[in-house]
Amino acid sequence: QYNRNGKRKRNKIIAELAKIKANYTCEATARKTFRMPNGNYYVEAHHIIEFSTEDGPDITENILVLGPEKHQLLHHGCMEDIDDLNNHLKTNGIINFERFKKMHTIYNCLTRKHVQVLFNKKLISSINRDTLSEMILKR
């Protein structure tokens, strides 16, 4: 969907589904934050492949559920801290090749540009990049 200015519009339901899947728990810390008036714990949805600047897909597989501190770190932190957080997410299986493979095989929304973004962010290896690129070319 697009707004009146022609910009892509995020689907709030997709973000909410990702939060439900994560049980309103920060995927980086495995902790809950504070409770909101509706009883749910406060978390934020972060697109791994950025929605606006990288044309990332608005699907749950492309969304990390994070507490506000970790979310802001990904947007405003120094590269060393961002890399540390991404390595933590990879080590703990939150970010993995299967997640991105699913984006291609189930949703058919991964492009070669997206694959390069994931590689540039050091979220996938060169072998994973090549495998995903081949899968995209075969489709």
Tab-separated table of C-alpha atoms in Angstrom:
chain	number	residue	atom	x	y	z
A	1	GLN	CA	0.000	0.000	0.000
A	2	TYR	CA	1.007	3.580	-0.635
A	3	ASN	CA	0.072	6.807	1.122
A	4	ARG	CA	-1.065	10.009	-0.602
A	5	ASN	CA	2.552	11.074	-1.162
A	6	GLY	CA	3.338	7.865	-3.027
A	7	LYS	CA	5.429	6.387	-0.184
A	8	ARG	CA	5.072	2.758	0.840
A	9	LYS	CA	2.921	2.313	3.891
A	10	ARG	CA	3.811	-0.152	6.650
A	11	ASN	CA	1.165	-2.677	7.605
A	12	LYS	CA	0.632	-2.386	11.373
A	13	ILE	CA	-0.968	-5.832	11.452
A	14	ILE	CA	2.273	-7.425	10.189
A	15	ALA	CA	4.258	-5.693	12.951
A	16	GLU	CA	1.704	-6.807	15.530
A	17	LEU	CA	1.867	-10.400	14.264
A	18	ALA	CA	5.650	-10.357	14.646
A	19	LYS	CA	5.247	-9.103	18.228
A	20	ILE	CA	2.732	-11.846	18.993
A	21	LYS	CA	5.104	-14.472	17.515
A	22	ALA	CA	7.845	-13.156	19.822
A	23	ASN	CA	5.447	-13.113	22.800
A	24	TYR	CA	6.101	-9.371	23.220
A	25	THR	CA	9.652	-10.199	24.240
A	26	CYS	CA	12.825	-8.537	22.961
A	27	GLU	CA	14.492	-11.046	20.646
A	28	ALA	CA	17.932	-9.592	21.410
A	29	THR	CA	17.741	-9.891	25.193
A	30	ALA	CA	14.995	-12.514	25.650
A	31	ARG	CA	13.521	-10.098	28.215
A	32	LYS	CA	10.242	-8.326	28.543
A	33	THR	CA	10.250	-4.557	28.995
A	34	PHE	CA	7.387	-2.738	30.731
A	35	ARG	CA	3.695	-3.432	30.444
A	36	MET	CA	1.439	-1.086	28.561
A	37	PRO	CA	-2.141	-0.214	29.602
A	38	ASN	CA	-3.460	-3.012	27.335
A	39	GLY	CA	-1.420	-5.578	29.318
A	40	ASN	CA	1.105	-6.349	26.579
A	41	TYR	CA	4.781	-5.675	27.064
A	42	TYR	CA	6.236	-2.821	25.040
A	43	VAL	CA	8.416	-3.857	22.091
A	44	GLU	CA	9.172	-2.351	18.710
A	45	ALA	CA	9.232	-3.859	15.225
A	46	HIS	CA	12.448	-3.417	13.229
A	47	HIS	CA	12.768	-4.362	9.573
A	48	ILE	CA	16.026	-6.273	9.009
A	49	ILE	CA	16.074	-5.094	5.399
A	50	GLU	CA	14.952	-1.528	6.041
A	51	PHE	CA	11.453	-0.824	4.811
A	52	SER	CA	11.994	2.728	3.559
A	53	THR	CA	15.628	3.034	2.577
A	54	GLU	CA	16.264	-0.526	1.341
A	55	ASP	CA	12.775	-1.367	0.014
A	56	GLY	CA	12.531	-4.237	2.513
A	57	PRO	CA	9.493	-6.503	2.463
A	58	ASP	CA	6.826	-5.920	5.092
A	59	ILE	CA	6.549	-9.515	6.294
A	60	THR	CA	7.113	-11.072	9.712
A	61	GLU	CA	10.312	-12.840	8.592
A	62	ASN	CA	11.843	-9.430	7.882
A	63	ILE	CA	10.916	-8.055	11.298
A	64	LEU	CA	12.906	-8.263	14.508
A	65	VAL	CA	11.036	-7.613	17.727
A	66	LEU	CA	13.199	-5.496	20.010
A	67	GLY	CA	13.072	-3.452	23.157
A	68	PRO	CA	13.450	0.287	22.517
A	69	GLU	CA	17.135	0.422	23.483
A	70	LYS	CA	18.206	-2.329	21.057
A	71	HIS	CA	15.988	-0.901	18.330
A	72	GLN	CA	17.535	2.557	18.674
A	73	LEU	CA	20.999	1.000	18.733
A	74	LEU	CA	20.375	-0.476	15.275
A	75	HIS	CA	19.360	2.944	13.950
A	76	HIS	CA	21.746	5.246	15.802
A	77	GLY	CA	24.576	3.164	17.269
A	78	CYS	CA	28.174	3.024	16.136
A	79	MET	CA	29.071	0.298	13.641
A	80	GLU	CA	30.964	-1.747	16.249
A	81	ASP	CA	27.903	-1.936	18.542
A	82	ILE	CA	25.580	-2.713	15.633
A	83	ASP	CA	27.897	-5.516	14.484
A	84	ASP	CA	28.037	-6.869	18.058
A	85	LEU	CA	24.239	-6.944	18.274
A	86	ASN	CA	23.898	-8.561	14.843
A	87	ASN	CA	26.502	-11.192	15.791
A	88	HIS	CA	24.574	-11.899	18.990
A	89	LEU	CA	21.346	-12.297	16.984
A	90	LYS	CA	23.095	-14.643	14.529
A	91	THR	CA	24.788	-16.693	17.276
A	92	ASN	CA	21.441	-17.184	19.010
A	93	GLY	CA	19.660	-18.202	15.794
A	94	ILE	CA	17.388	-15.159	15.641
A	95	ILE	CA	18.923	-14.094	12.334
A	96	ASN	CA	19.785	-17.044	10.125
A	97	PHE	CA	19.928	-18.216	6.542
A	98	GLU	CA	16.625	-20.120	6.835
A	99	ARG	CA	14.813	-16.901	7.674
A	100	PHE	CA	15.970	-15.285	4.434
A	101	LYS	CA	15.477	-18.459	2.403
A	102	LYS	CA	11.844	-18.440	3.585
A	103	MET	CA	11.481	-14.869	2.346
A	104	HIS	CA	12.274	-16.198	-1.108
A	105	THR	CA	10.632	-19.630	-1.144
A	106	ILE	CA	7.397	-18.803	0.681
A	107	TYR	CA	6.862	-15.098	-0.001
A	108	ASN	CA	8.847	-14.673	-3.235
A	109	CYS	CA	9.821	-11.177	-2.123
A	110	LEU	CA	13.592	-11.363	-1.844
A	111	THR	CA	15.532	-9.621	-4.596
A	112	ARG	CA	19.214	-9.692	-5.492
A	113	LYS	CA	19.417	-6.150	-4.100
A	114	HIS	CA	18.044	-7.419	-0.762
A	115	VAL	CA	20.581	-10.239	-0.738
A	116	GLN	CA	23.397	-7.746	-1.276
A	117	VAL	CA	22.028	-5.598	1.578
A	118	LEU	CA	22.081	-8.639	3.894
A	119	PHE	CA	25.643	-9.425	2.844
A	120	ASN	CA	26.784	-5.810	3.290
A	121	LYS	CA	25.306	-5.807	6.795
A	122	LYS	CA	27.269	-9.030	7.477
A	123	LEU	CA	24.039	-10.895	8.187
A	124	ILE	CA	24.817	-13.642	5.679
A	125	SER	CA	28.031	-15.206	4.442
A	126	SER	CA	29.290	-15.061	0.870
A	127	ILE	CA	28.169	-18.690	0.438
A	128	ASN	CA	24.654	-17.786	1.646
A	129	ARG	CA	24.666	-14.727	-0.642
A	130	ASP	CA	25.569	-16.868	-3.637
A	131	THR	CA	22.989	-19.534	-2.739
A	132	LEU	CA	20.184	-16.994	-2.348
A	133	SER	CA	21.204	-15.216	-5.562
A	134	GLU	CA	21.095	-18.527	-7.471
A	135	MET	CA	17.665	-19.309	-6.038
A	136	ILE	CA	16.380	-15.924	-7.160
A	137	LEU	CA	17.801	-16.377	-10.678
A	138	LYS	CA	16.150	-19.815	-11.026
A	139	ARG	CA	12.693	-18.545	-10.210
